[in-house]
Coordinates of C-alpha atoms in Angstrom, one line a residue:
M1 CA -20.9 -18.3 10.3
D2 CA -18.0 -16.3 8.9
R3 CA -18.4 -12.5 8.6
V4 CA -18.8 -10.9 5.1
K5 CA -16.2 -8.5 4.2
I6 CA -15.7 -7.1 0.5
Y7 CA -12.0 -6.7 -0.6
S8 CA -12.5 -6.6 -4.3
K9 CA -14.7 -8.5 -6.8
Y10 CA -11.7 -10.5 -8.1
D11 CA -10.5 -11.1 -4.4
L12 CA -10.0 -14.8 -3.5
T13 CA -12.4 -14.5 -0.9
T14 CA -15.3 -13.3 -3.1
N15 CA -16.7 -16.5 -3.5
M16 CA -16.7 -17.6 -0.1
N17 CA -18.3 -14.0 0.9
I18 CA -21.1 -14.7 -1.9
N19 CA -22.0 -18.1 -0.2
N20 CA -21.9 -16.4 3.2
I21 CA -24.4 -13.7 1.9
I22 CA -26.6 -16.3 0.6
N23 CA -26.6 -18.2 3.8
F24 CA -27.0 -15.0 5.7
T25 CA -30.3 -14.0 3.6
N26 CA -31.6 -17.6 3.6
N27 CA -31.5 -17.5 7.5
F28 CA -32.1 -14.0 8.1
N29 CA -33.7 -13.2 11.4
Y30 CA -36.4 -10.6 10.7
E31 CA -37.3 -10.0 14.6
I32 CA -34.0 -9.1 16.1
E33 CA -34.1 -5.5 17.6
E34 CA -30.5 -5.3 19.2
Y35 CA -27.4 -5.7 17.0
N36 CA -23.9 -4.4 17.6
I37 CA -21.4 -2.3 15.6
N38 CA -19.8 -5.3 13.9
D39 CA -23.1 -6.5 13.0
V40 CA -23.8 -3.0 11.4
L41 CA -20.5 -2.9 9.7
E42 CA -21.4 -6.5 8.2
Y43 CA -24.5 -5.0 6.8
F44 CA -22.5 -2.2 5.3
N45 CA -20.3 -4.7 3.4
I46 CA -23.3 -6.6 2.1
I47 CA -24.8 -3.6 0.8
K48 CA -21.6 -2.7 -1.0
F49 CA -21.4 -6.3 -2.6
S50 CA -24.8 -5.7 -3.6
K51 CA -23.7 -2.7 -5.9
D52 CA -22.3 -5.0 -8.3
N53 CA -25.1 -6.3 -10.9
E54 CA -23.5 -9.7 -11.5
I55 CA -23.0 -10.6 -7.8
K56 CA -26.3 -9.2 -6.9
E57 CA -28.2 -11.2 -9.6
R58 CA -26.5 -14.3 -8.5
I59 CA -27.4 -13.9 -4.8
I60 CA -31.3 -13.2 -5.6
N61 CA -31.4 -16.4 -7.9
E62 CA -30.1 -18.5 -5.1
T63 CA -32.3 -16.9 -2.3
N64 CA -35.6 -17.0 -4.1
K65 CA -35.7 -13.1 -4.6
K66 CA -35.4 -12.5 -0.7
F67 CA -32.2 -10.6 -1.1
D68 CA -33.8 -7.4 -2.1
E69 CA -36.0 -7.4 0.9
V70 CA -33.5 -8.2 3.0
L71 CA -31.1 -5.3 1.7
K72 CA -33.9 -2.7 2.7
I73 CA -34.2 -4.0 6.2
I74 CA -30.4 -4.0 6.9
Q75 CA -30.3 -0.4 5.4
R76 CA -33.0 0.6 8.0
R77 CA -31.1 -1.2 10.6
I78 CA -27.7 0.6 9.8
G79 CA -29.6 4.2 9.8
K80 CA -31.4 3.3 13.3
F81 CA -28.1 2.4 14.8
N82 CA -26.2 5.4 13.4
G83 CA -29.3 7.7 14.7
K84 CA -29.0 5.9 18.2
N85 CA -25.1 6.1 18.4
K86 CA -24.3 9.4 16.5
E87 CA -23.3 11.2 19.8
S88 CA -21.0 8.5 20.8
F89 CA -20.0 6.7 17.6
L90 CA -16.1 7.0 18.3
S91 CA -16.5 5.2 21.8
L92 CA -17.4 1.9 19.5
Y93 CA -14.1 1.8 18.1
N94 CA -12.4 -0.6 20.6
E95 CA -15.4 -3.1 19.9
V96 CA -14.4 -3.2 16.2
D97 CA -13.3 -6.5 14.8
F98 CA -9.9 -5.8 12.8
I99 CA -11.3 -6.5 9.6
Y100 CA -14.0 -3.8 9.8
R101 CA -11.9 -0.8 11.0
E102 CA -11.4 0.7 7.4
D103 CA -15.4 0.2 7.1
F104 CA -15.9 1.8 10.5
F105 CA -14.3 5.2 9.3
E106 CA -16.1 4.8 6.0
L107 CA -19.3 5.0 8.1
I108 CA -18.1 7.9 10.2
K109 CA -17.4 10.1 7.1
R110 CA -21.3 10.0 6.7
D111 CA -22.5 13.5 7.6
D112 CA -25.1 12.3 10.1
I113 CA -22.3 10.8 12.2
L114 CA -19.3 13.3 11.5
N115 CA -21.2 16.2 12.0
N116 CA -22.0 15.0 15.6
I117 CA -18.5 14.3 16.7
K118 CA -16.7 16.2 19.1
D119 CA -13.2 17.4 19.1
L120 CA -12.3 15.9 22.4
D121 CA -13.7 12.5 21.4
F122 CA -11.7 12.9 18.1
E123 CA -8.5 13.5 20.2
E124 CA -9.3 10.3 22.3
L125 CA -9.3 8.3 19.1
L126 CA -5.9 9.6 18.0
N127 CA -4.7 8.6 21.6
N128 CA -5.9 5.0 21.2
P129 CA -3.0 2.6 20.8
N130 CA -4.9 0.5 18.2
F131 CA -5.4 3.5 16.0
H132 CA -3.3 4.1 13.1
Y133 CA -3.4 7.6 11.0
N134 CA -3.8 5.7 7.7
L135 CA -7.4 4.8 8.7
I136 CA -8.4 8.4 8.7
L137 CA -6.1 10.1 6.1
K138 CA -7.8 8.2 3.2
H139 CA -10.9 9.9 4.1
E140 CA -10.9 13.7 2.8
K141 CA -14.1 14.8 4.7
I142 CA -12.5 13.7 8.2
V143 CA -9.2 15.3 7.3
K144 CA -10.9 18.5 6.4
K145 CA -13.3 18.6 9.8
F146 CA -10.4 17.8 12.2
D147 CA -7.6 19.5 10.1
E148 CA -5.7 21.2 13.1
I149 CA -6.4 18.3 15.5
I150 CA -4.7 15.9 13.2
T151 CA -1.8 18.4 12.3
K152 CA -1.0 18.9 16.2
Y153 CA -0.9 15.0 16.8
M154 CA 1.0 14.1 13.5
I155 CA 3.7 16.9 14.5
E156 CA 4.2 15.0 17.9
D157 CA 4.6 11.6 16.2
S158 CA 7.7 10.8 14.4
E159 CA 6.5 8.1 12.8
C160 CA 4.0 10.0 10.6
A161 CA 7.3 10.9 8.7
E162 CA 6.7 7.3 6.9
I163 CA 3.2 8.4 5.8
I164 CA 4.5 12.0 4.7
I165 CA 7.3 10.5 2.5
G166 CA 5.0 7.6 1.2
K167 CA 2.4 10.0 0.1
Y168 CA 4.8 11.5 -2.4
I169 CA 6.9 8.7 -3.4
Y170 CA 4.5 5.8 -3.8
E171 CA 3.1 5.5 -7.4
K172 CA -0.6 5.7 -7.8
N173 CA -0.3 2.9 -10.2
Q174 CA 0.6 0.7 -7.1
N175 CA -3.2 0.6 -6.2
R176 CA -2.7 2.6 -3.0
D177 CA -5.2 4.7 -1.4
E178 CA -5.2 8.4 -1.8
I179 CA -3.6 9.9 1.5
Y180 CA -4.9 13.3 2.4
L181 CA -2.7 15.4 4.7
P182 CA -4.1 18.4 6.6
K183 CA -4.0 21.6 5.2
S184 CA -2.6 23.4 8.2
L185 CA 0.4 21.1 7.9
T186 CA 3.1 23.3 6.5
Q187 CA 6.5 22.4 4.7
N188 CA 8.2 23.4 7.8
N189 CA 5.9 21.0 10.0
K190 CA 6.8 18.3 7.6
E191 CA 10.5 18.7 7.6
E192 CA 10.2 18.9 11.5
I193 CA 8.5 15.5 11.5
I194 CA 11.2 14.1 9.0
V195 CA 14.0 15.3 11.3
K196 CA 12.3 13.8 14.3
Y197 CA 12.1 10.7 12.6
I198 CA 15.8 10.6 11.6
E199 CA 16.6 11.2 15.2
S200 CA 14.1 8.5 16.5
E201 CA 14.9 5.0 17.9
N202 CA 12.9 3.2 15.4
V203 CA 13.8 4.1 12.0
N204 CA 13.3 2.0 8.8
L205 CA 16.2 1.9 6.4
R206 CA 13.9 2.1 3.4
Y207 CA 12.4 4.9 4.4
L208 CA 15.7 6.8 5.0
G209 CA 16.8 5.9 1.6
M210 CA 13.5 7.6 0.5
V211 CA 14.5 10.5 2.2
I212 CA 18.1 10.6 0.7
N213 CA 16.9 10.1 -2.7
F214 CA 13.8 12.4 -2.5
P215 CA 13.1 14.2 -5.7
N216 CA 12.8 17.9 -5.9
K217 CA 9.5 17.8 -7.9
F218 CA 6.9 18.3 -5.5
K219 CA 5.4 21.8 -4.6
E220 CA 4.1 20.5 -1.2
L221 CA 7.3 19.2 0.1
N222 CA 11.0 19.9 -0.6
I223 CA 13.4 18.2 1.6
S224 CA 16.7 20.1 2.1
D225 CA 20.1 19.0 1.4
K226 CA 20.9 19.3 4.9
I227 CA 18.1 16.9 6.1
K228 CA 19.1 14.4 3.3
L229 CA 22.8 14.6 4.6
K230 CA 21.6 13.7 8.2
A231 CA 19.4 11.0 6.9
K232 CA 22.3 9.6 4.9
G233 CA 24.5 9.6 8.3
R234 CA 21.7 7.7 10.2
Y235 CA 21.5 5.3 7.2
I236 CA 25.2 4.4 7.5
Q237 CA 25.0 3.9 11.1
E238 CA 22.0 1.7 11.0
S239 CA 23.6 -0.4 8.2
N240 CA 26.6 -0.9 10.0
K241 CA 24.4 -2.2 13.2
I242 CA 22.8 -4.7 10.9
F243 CA 26.2 -6.0 9.5
K244 CA 28.8 -5.7 12.3
N245 CA 28.2 -9.2 13.0
S246 CA 28.4 -10.4 9.5
T247 CA 24.6 -11.2 9.5
G248 CA 22.8 -11.5 6.1
I249 CA 23.5 -13.5 3.0
E250 CA 26.6 -12.6 0.8
T251 CA 26.1 -12.7 -3.0
E252 CA 28.7 -12.1 -5.7
V253 CA 28.6 -11.2 -9.5
E254 CA 31.7 -11.8 -11.3
V255 CA 32.5 -11.1 -14.8
T256 CA 35.9 -12.1 -16.4
Y257 CA 37.5 -11.8 -19.9
D258 CA 39.5 -14.7 -21.0
K259 CA 41.9 -14.7 -23.7
N260 CA 42.0 -18.5 -24.1
Q261 CA 38.3 -19.4 -24.1
E262 CA 36.9 -20.9 -27.1
E263 CA 33.2 -20.4 -26.3
P264 CA 32.0 -16.8 -26.8
V265 CA 30.4 -16.7 -23.4
I266 CA 30.1 -18.9 -20.4
Y267 CA 27.6 -18.6 -17.6
S268 CA 27.7 -20.3 -14.3
V269 CA 26.4 -20.4 -10.7
D270 CA 28.5 -21.5 -7.8
K271 CA 26.7 -21.2 -4.3
N272 CA 26.0 -17.4 -4.1
I273 CA 28.4 -16.6 -7.0
C274 CA 27.2 -15.8 -10.3
R275 CA 29.8 -15.8 -13.2
V276 CA 30.0 -14.7 -16.6
S277 CA 33.2 -15.3 -18.7
V278 CA 33.4 -13.7 -22.1
S279 CA 36.1 -14.6 -24.7
T280 CA 38.2 -11.9 -26.0
K281 CA 39.9 -14.4 -28.3
W282 CA 36.5 -15.2 -29.9
I283 CA 35.6 -11.3 -30.2
E284 CA 38.9 -10.5 -31.6
E285 CA 38.7 -13.2 -34.3
N286 CA 35.4 -12.0 -35.3
L287 CA 35.4 -8.4 -36.2
D288 CA 33.2 -8.1 -39.1
F289 CA 30.5 -5.5 -38.7
N290 CA 27.5 -7.9 -38.4
T291 CA 29.1 -10.0 -35.8
L292 CA 30.1 -7.1 -33.7
L293 CA 26.4 -5.7 -33.5
N294 CA 25.3 -9.1 -32.7
N295 CA 27.5 -9.4 -29.7
F296 CA 25.1 -7.1 -28.0
I297 CA 22.5 -9.3 -28.4
Y298 CA 24.2 -12.9 -27.8
I299 CA 26.8 -11.9 -25.4
F300 CA 26.1 -8.8 -23.5
S301 CA 22.4 -9.2 -23.9
F302 CA 21.9 -5.4 -24.0
F303 CA 19.4 -6.0 -26.8
D304 CA 16.4 -8.8 -27.6
M305 CA 16.2 -10.3 -31.0
Q306 CA 14.1 -7.4 -32.3
M307 CA 16.9 -4.9 -31.0
R308 CA 14.7 -3.6 -28.1
L309 CA 16.9 -2.5 -25.2
S310 CA 16.6 -4.9 -22.6
L311 CA 17.9 -3.1 -19.8
V312 CA 14.8 -1.0 -19.1
S313 CA 12.4 -2.6 -16.5
Y314 CA 8.6 -2.0 -16.8
L315 CA 6.3 -2.1 -13.8
S316 CA 3.9 -4.5 -15.8
E317 CA 6.7 -7.1 -15.7
I318 CA 7.9 -7.2 -12.2
G319 CA 6.6 -9.8 -9.6
S320 CA 4.4 -9.0 -6.8
L321 CA 7.0 -9.5 -4.3
E322 CA 9.3 -7.2 -5.9
R323 CA 6.6 -4.6 -6.5
H324 CA 5.4 -4.4 -2.8
I325 CA 8.5 -5.1 -0.8
L326 CA 11.5 -4.3 -2.6
L327 CA 11.0 -1.2 -4.7
E328 CA 8.0 0.7 -3.7
D329 CA 9.7 4.1 -4.5
S330 CA 9.7 2.7 -8.3
Y331 CA 9.7 6.0 -10.2
N332 CA 13.7 5.8 -9.3
Y333 CA 14.0 2.3 -11.3
Y334 CA 10.8 1.7 -13.7
C335 CA 9.5 3.2 -16.8
K336 CA 5.6 3.4 -16.6
N337 CA 4.9 3.0 -20.3
K338 CA 6.4 1.3 -23.0

């Protein structure tokens, strides 16, 4: 049977997960005493599903009301497992299925586990090759408890620059989890990490662009012009590497003004070239006031039929691909509200 994993009530996997919970409940083993960390994390997800009244009612109706009883048992099992492993909970991380890594840290932030984690064990976790900082930086309680340790390791890891930049650049309305940086990570520490990133072998052009255009509106991070200039130099260097062998797809936009063209405007596409031809003859022959204004609607497309400016893009109007891949630093390009 597939594991239960909650993403969102409106996720495409929700119906499948509900059916898995129904099967889990109808075939529930009341007798088992041994269960592993992934069993516990599945219990944890089932409990999260049960907090939605509509989902819970459906499950209860299809399990002959057994679900409430099963919930009580799996809650006790989670408590028993946590109590048994609270001294060495982090050592279980390598056994956790990939889909449950975020849930693992949701369990850790509980006081009965968090208060028993030793500094050395936490440092061992930070050294784990399967660990990523985002897993813990979304949990404020964990960051507060291990503030100085996290700061020490972030300073040594240049890739943390992407996390730091992203915290300030990414808009909250992009449904991203809040990131909590340790309080002991100073302005100088952040700049040091960013400089190391710019100088490192593995840089991402998108993040270099974010450094270059980083706004001066955040009290917690101000990137100096010197660092931005350094990032620009590295950006040019890496861009030249990508295109030195003429790799990529070439596209062109061509605008012409034709004195002999009869039609006001002609649009055409030839392979990767988009062409727009505007008739200056037609414009010169139609100089009345109303027609000149209408040119901004019908020829130049600056305005729509209600004379609303069409050059403004809104987050609500972009596609999911553009939203998540192309323009994540969207405050530079989009209006938040109409």
